[in-house]
């Protein structure tokens, strides 16, 4: 299965034991939701979107709806994005002289006037 880019868990305490609602958004635009009583494994539903931006917009609306109903945010996790690979700095050749621009040479000539 593809990588999860966002996951959230909301809970709603109640006298009967409480409820949970979890969602995982995958990089392909698949949204997987689980919900049910806290002491159960719950039910699972899947919804596919054309892209992950639409899926995230839908998920954000659902989270706000759940919060209005009294659910509280228990955990939230964003996928860590890998850091870009750094480019290696090329080493100068041993036999090659460093290049100096003519502008630098003329500035040095002006400062070292004997």
mmCIF file with all atom_site columns, C-alpha atoms in Angstrom:
data_model
loop_
_atom_site.group_PDB
_atom_site.id
_atom_site.type_symbol
_atom_site.label_atom_id
_atom_site.label_alt_id
_atom_site.label_comp_id
_atom_site.label_asym_id
_atom_site.label_entity_id
_atom_site.label_seq_id
_atom_site.pdbx_PDB_ins_code
_atom_site.Cartn_x
_atom_site.Cartn_y
_atom_site.Cartn_z
_atom_site.occupancy
_atom_site.B_iso_or_equiv
_atom_site.pdbx_formal_charge
_atom_site.auth_seq_id
_atom_site.auth_comp_id
_atom_site.auth_asym_id
_atom_site.auth_atom_id
_atom_site.pdbx_PDB_model_num
ATOM 1   C CA . UNK A 1 1   ? 0.000   0.000  0.000   1.00 0.00 ? 1   UNK A CA 1
ATOM 2   C CA . UNK A 1 2   ? 1.110   3.595  -0.529  1.00 0.00 ? 2   UNK A CA 1
ATOM 3   C CA . UNK A 1 3   ? 2.481   5.933  2.120   1.00 0.00 ? 3   UNK A CA 1
ATOM 4   C CA . UNK A 1 4   ? 0.228   7.732  4.594   1.00 0.00 ? 4   UNK A CA 1
ATOM 5   C CA . UNK A 1 5   ? 0.644   11.507 4.293   1.00 0.00 ? 5   UNK A CA 1
ATOM 6   C CA . UNK A 1 6   ? -1.776  12.494 7.076   1.00 0.00 ? 6   UNK A CA 1
ATOM 7   C CA . UNK A 1 7   ? -3.433  10.674 9.964   1.00 0.00 ? 7   UNK A CA 1
ATOM 8   C CA . UNK A 1 8   ? -5.789  11.939 12.648  1.00 0.00 ? 8   UNK A CA 1
ATOM 9   C CA . UNK A 1 9   ? -7.609  10.414 15.631  1.00 0.00 ? 9   UNK A CA 1
ATOM 10  C CA . UNK A 1 10  ? -10.574 12.040 17.355  1.00 0.00 ? 10  UNK A CA 1
ATOM 11  C CA . UNK A 1 11  ? -12.378 10.714 20.421  1.00 0.00 ? 11  UNK A CA 1
ATOM 12  C CA . UNK A 1 12  ? -15.669 11.523 22.087  1.00 0.00 ? 12  UNK A CA 1
ATOM 13  C CA . UNK A 1 13  ? -16.037 10.491 25.718  1.00 0.00 ? 13  UNK A CA 1
ATOM 14  C CA . UNK A 1 14  ? -19.485 9.428  26.858  1.00 0.00 ? 14  UNK A CA 1
ATOM 15  C CA . UNK A 1 15  ? -21.194 7.544  29.687  1.00 0.00 ? 15  UNK A CA 1
ATOM 16  C CA . UNK A 1 16  ? -21.446 4.451  27.496  1.00 0.00 ? 16  UNK A CA 1
ATOM 17  C CA . UNK A 1 17  ? -17.681 4.189  26.993  1.00 0.00 ? 17  UNK A CA 1
ATOM 18  C CA . UNK A 1 18  ? -16.948 6.710  24.256  1.00 0.00 ? 18  UNK A CA 1
ATOM 19  C CA . UNK A 1 19  ? -16.381 6.691  20.515  1.00 0.00 ? 19  UNK A CA 1
ATOM 20  C CA . UNK A 1 20  ? -13.416 7.141  18.201  1.00 0.00 ? 20  UNK A CA 1
ATOM 21  C CA . UNK A 1 21  ? -12.971 8.386  14.634  1.00 0.00 ? 21  UNK A CA 1
ATOM 22  C CA . UNK A 1 22  ? -9.676  7.945  12.782  1.00 0.00 ? 22  UNK A CA 1
ATOM 23  C CA . UNK A 1 23  ? -8.691  8.864  9.247   1.00 0.00 ? 23  UNK A CA 1
ATOM 24  C CA . UNK A 1 24  ? -5.632  8.126  7.136   1.00 0.00 ? 24  UNK A CA 1
ATOM 25  C CA . UNK A 1 25  ? -4.965  9.973  3.904   1.00 0.00 ? 25  UNK A CA 1
ATOM 26  C CA . UNK A 1 26  ? -2.675  8.234  1.425   1.00 0.00 ? 26  UNK A CA 1
ATOM 27  C CA . UNK A 1 27  ? -0.543  9.899  -1.255  1.00 0.00 ? 27  UNK A CA 1
ATOM 28  C CA . UNK A 1 28  ? -2.777  8.447  -3.985  1.00 0.00 ? 28  UNK A CA 1
ATOM 29  C CA . UNK A 1 29  ? -5.889  10.300 -2.748  1.00 0.00 ? 29  UNK A CA 1
ATOM 30  C CA . UNK A 1 30  ? -7.329  7.313  -0.881  1.00 0.00 ? 30  UNK A CA 1
ATOM 31  C CA . UNK A 1 31  ? -8.997  8.217  2.410   1.00 0.00 ? 31  UNK A CA 1
ATOM 32  C CA . UNK A 1 32  ? -9.505  5.392  4.897   1.00 0.00 ? 32  UNK A CA 1
ATOM 33  C CA . UNK A 1 33  ? -11.793 6.106  7.878   1.00 0.00 ? 33  UNK A CA 1
ATOM 34  C CA . UNK A 1 34  ? -12.397 3.917  10.949  1.00 0.00 ? 34  UNK A CA 1
ATOM 35  C CA . UNK A 1 35  ? -14.988 4.670  13.594  1.00 0.00 ? 35  UNK A CA 1
ATOM 36  C CA . UNK A 1 36  ? -16.813 2.999  16.431  1.00 0.00 ? 36  UNK A CA 1
ATOM 37  C CA . UNK A 1 37  ? -16.861 2.418  20.175  1.00 0.00 ? 37  UNK A CA 1
ATOM 38  C CA . UNK A 1 38  ? -13.547 2.897  21.984  1.00 0.00 ? 38  UNK A CA 1
ATOM 39  C CA . UNK A 1 39  ? -13.471 -0.723 23.120  1.00 0.00 ? 39  UNK A CA 1
ATOM 40  C CA . UNK A 1 40  ? -14.053 -2.129 19.623  1.00 0.00 ? 40  UNK A CA 1
ATOM 41  C CA . UNK A 1 41  ? -12.068 -2.325 16.412  1.00 0.00 ? 41  UNK A CA 1
ATOM 42  C CA . UNK A 1 42  ? -14.807 -0.320 14.681  1.00 0.00 ? 42  UNK A CA 1
ATOM 43  C CA . UNK A 1 43  ? -15.898 -0.172 11.059  1.00 0.00 ? 43  UNK A CA 1
ATOM 44  C CA . UNK A 1 44  ? -13.727 0.829  8.103   1.00 0.00 ? 44  UNK A CA 1
ATOM 45  C CA . UNK A 1 45  ? -14.749 2.848  5.068   1.00 0.00 ? 45  UNK A CA 1
ATOM 46  C CA . UNK A 1 46  ? -12.679 3.920  2.071   1.00 0.00 ? 46  UNK A CA 1
ATOM 47  C CA . UNK A 1 47  ? -13.247 6.819  -0.263  1.00 0.00 ? 47  UNK A CA 1
ATOM 48  C CA . UNK A 1 48  ? -11.176 7.597  -3.353  1.00 0.00 ? 48  UNK A CA 1
ATOM 49  C CA . UNK A 1 49  ? -10.516 11.093 -4.658  1.00 0.00 ? 49  UNK A CA 1
ATOM 50  C CA . UNK A 1 50  ? -9.020  12.368 -7.915  1.00 0.00 ? 50  UNK A CA 1
ATOM 51  C CA . UNK A 1 51  ? -6.086  13.847 -6.004  1.00 0.00 ? 51  UNK A CA 1
ATOM 52  C CA . UNK A 1 52  ? -4.896  14.296 -2.459  1.00 0.00 ? 52  UNK A CA 1
ATOM 53  C CA . UNK A 1 53  ? -5.796  18.010 -2.342  1.00 0.00 ? 53  UNK A CA 1
ATOM 54  C CA . UNK A 1 54  ? -9.483  17.201 -2.802  1.00 0.00 ? 54  UNK A CA 1
ATOM 55  C CA . UNK A 1 55  ? -9.208  14.397 -0.292  1.00 0.00 ? 55  UNK A CA 1
ATOM 56  C CA . UNK A 1 56  ? -7.593  16.706 2.250   1.00 0.00 ? 56  UNK A CA 1
ATOM 57  C CA . UNK A 1 57  ? -10.306 19.359 1.738   1.00 0.00 ? 57  UNK A CA 1
ATOM 58  C CA . UNK A 1 58  ? -12.999 16.715 2.349   1.00 0.00 ? 58  UNK A CA 1
ATOM 59  C CA . UNK A 1 59  ? -11.123 15.396 5.383   1.00 0.00 ? 59  UNK A CA 1
ATOM 60  C CA . UNK A 1 60  ? -10.737 18.881 6.859   1.00 0.00 ? 60  UNK A CA 1
ATOM 61  C CA . UNK A 1 61  ? -14.494 19.457 6.550   1.00 0.00 ? 61  UNK A CA 1
ATOM 62  C CA . UNK A 1 62  ? -15.182 16.105 8.282   1.00 0.00 ? 62  UNK A CA 1
ATOM 63  C CA . UNK A 1 63  ? -12.784 16.935 11.121  1.00 0.00 ? 63  UNK A CA 1
ATOM 64  C CA . UNK A 1 64  ? -14.535 20.267 11.703  1.00 0.00 ? 64  UNK A CA 1
ATOM 65  C CA . UNK A 1 65  ? -17.910 18.479 11.673  1.00 0.00 ? 65  UNK A CA 1
ATOM 66  C CA . UNK A 1 66  ? -16.697 15.956 14.260  1.00 0.00 ? 66  UNK A CA 1
ATOM 67  C CA . UNK A 1 67  ? -15.340 18.730 16.495  1.00 0.00 ? 67  UNK A CA 1
ATOM 68  C CA . UNK A 1 68  ? -18.719 20.497 16.387  1.00 0.00 ? 68  UNK A CA 1
ATOM 69  C CA . UNK A 1 69  ? -20.284 17.229 17.579  1.00 0.00 ? 69  UNK A CA 1
ATOM 70  C CA . UNK A 1 70  ? -17.980 17.164 20.604  1.00 0.00 ? 70  UNK A CA 1
ATOM 71  C CA . UNK A 1 71  ? -15.069 15.032 19.390  1.00 0.00 ? 71  UNK A CA 1
ATOM 72  C CA . UNK A 1 72  ? -11.635 16.066 20.621  1.00 0.00 ? 72  UNK A CA 1
ATOM 73  C CA . UNK A 1 73  ? -8.325  15.790 18.813  1.00 0.00 ? 73  UNK A CA 1
ATOM 74  C CA . UNK A 1 74  ? -6.313  12.967 20.359  1.00 0.00 ? 74  UNK A CA 1
ATOM 75  C CA . UNK A 1 75  ? -3.492  12.722 17.824  1.00 0.00 ? 75  UNK A CA 1
ATOM 76  C CA . UNK A 1 76  ? -2.488  14.135 14.478  1.00 0.00 ? 76  UNK A CA 1
ATOM 77  C CA . UNK A 1 77  ? 0.437   13.125 12.289  1.00 0.00 ? 77  UNK A CA 1
ATOM 78  C CA . UNK A 1 78  ? 1.784   14.550 9.059   1.00 0.00 ? 78  UNK A CA 1
ATOM 79  C CA . UNK A 1 79  ? 4.184   12.546 6.942   1.00 0.00 ? 79  UNK A CA 1
ATOM 80  C CA . UNK A 1 80  ? 7.718   13.762 7.198   1.00 0.00 ? 80  UNK A CA 1
ATOM 81  C CA . UNK A 1 81  ? 9.043   14.961 3.908   1.00 0.00 ? 81  UNK A CA 1
ATOM 82  C CA . UNK A 1 82  ? 12.503  13.708 3.055   1.00 0.00 ? 82  UNK A CA 1
ATOM 83  C CA . UNK A 1 83  ? 15.154  16.389 2.945   1.00 0.00 ? 83  UNK A CA 1
ATOM 84  C CA . UNK A 1 84  ? 16.534  17.087 -0.520  1.00 0.00 ? 84  UNK A CA 1
ATOM 85  C CA . UNK A 1 85  ? 19.836  15.458 -1.244  1.00 0.00 ? 85  UNK A CA 1
ATOM 86  C CA . UNK A 1 86  ? 22.716  17.877 -1.080  1.00 0.00 ? 86  UNK A CA 1
ATOM 87  C CA . UNK A 1 87  ? 24.834  18.301 -4.179  1.00 0.00 ? 87  UNK A CA 1
ATOM 88  C CA . UNK A 1 88  ? 28.442  17.297 -3.689  1.00 0.00 ? 88  UNK A CA 1
ATOM 89  C CA . UNK A 1 89  ? 30.894  20.179 -4.021  1.00 0.00 ? 89  UNK A CA 1
ATOM 90  C CA . UNK A 1 90  ? 33.276  19.446 -6.888  1.00 0.00 ? 90  UNK A CA 1
ATOM 91  C CA . UNK A 1 91  ? 36.925  19.265 -5.888  1.00 0.00 ? 91  UNK A CA 1
ATOM 92  C CA . UNK A 1 92  ? 39.362  21.291 -7.991  1.00 0.00 ? 92  UNK A CA 1
ATOM 93  C CA . UNK A 1 93  ? 41.901  19.408 -10.058 1.00 0.00 ? 93  UNK A CA 1
ATOM 94  C CA . UNK A 1 94  ? 45.401  19.413 -8.574  1.00 0.00 ? 94  UNK A CA 1
ATOM 95  C CA . UNK A 1 95  ? 47.084  20.750 -11.744 1.00 0.00 ? 95  UNK A CA 1
ATOM 96  C CA . UNK A 1 96  ? 44.515  23.471 -12.386 1.00 0.00 ? 96  UNK A CA 1
ATOM 97  C CA . UNK A 1 97  ? 45.126  27.056 -11.227 1.00 0.00 ? 97  UNK A CA 1
ATOM 98  C CA . UNK A 1 98  ? 42.210  28.833 -9.586  1.00 0.00 ? 98  UNK A CA 1
ATOM 99  C CA . UNK A 1 99  ? 40.519  31.269 -11.914 1.00 0.00 ? 99  UNK A CA 1
ATOM 100 C CA . UNK A 1 100 ? 40.500  34.925 -10.941 1.00 0.00 ? 100 UNK A CA 1
ATOM 101 C CA . UNK A 1 101 ? 38.329  37.393 -12.751 1.00 0.00 ? 101 UNK A CA 1
ATOM 102 C CA . UNK A 1 102 ? 39.948  40.445 -14.433 1.00 0.00 ? 102 UNK A CA 1
ATOM 103 C CA . UNK A 1 103 ? 37.913  42.715 -12.150 1.00 0.00 ? 103 UNK A CA 1
ATOM 104 C CA . UNK A 1 104 ? 39.571  41.219 -9.065  1.00 0.00 ? 104 UNK A CA 1
ATOM 105 C CA . UNK A 1 105 ? 43.026  41.547 -10.662 1.00 0.00 ? 105 UNK A CA 1
ATOM 106 C CA . UNK A 1 106 ? 42.482  45.253 -11.448 1.00 0.00 ? 106 UNK A CA 1
ATOM 107 C CA . UNK A 1 107 ? 41.213  45.919 -7.909  1.00 0.00 ? 107 UNK A CA 1
ATOM 108 C CA . UNK A 1 108 ? 44.309  44.283 -6.455  1.00 0.00 ? 108 UNK A CA 1
ATOM 109 C CA . UNK A 1 109 ? 46.533  46.276 -8.778  1.00 0.00 ? 109 UNK A CA 1
ATOM 110 C CA . UNK A 1 110 ? 44.967  49.507 -7.543  1.00 0.00 ? 110 UNK A CA 1
ATOM 111 C CA . UNK A 1 111 ? 45.464  48.616 -3.886  1.00 0.00 ? 111 UNK A CA 1
ATOM 112 C CA . UNK A 1 112 ? 49.090  47.430 -4.302  1.00 0.00 ? 112 UNK A CA 1
ATOM 113 C CA . UNK A 1 113 ? 50.428  50.548 -5.919  1.00 0.00 ? 113 UNK A CA 1
ATOM 114 C CA . UNK A 1 114 ? 54.109  50.994 -4.908  1.00 0.00 ? 114 UNK A CA 1
#
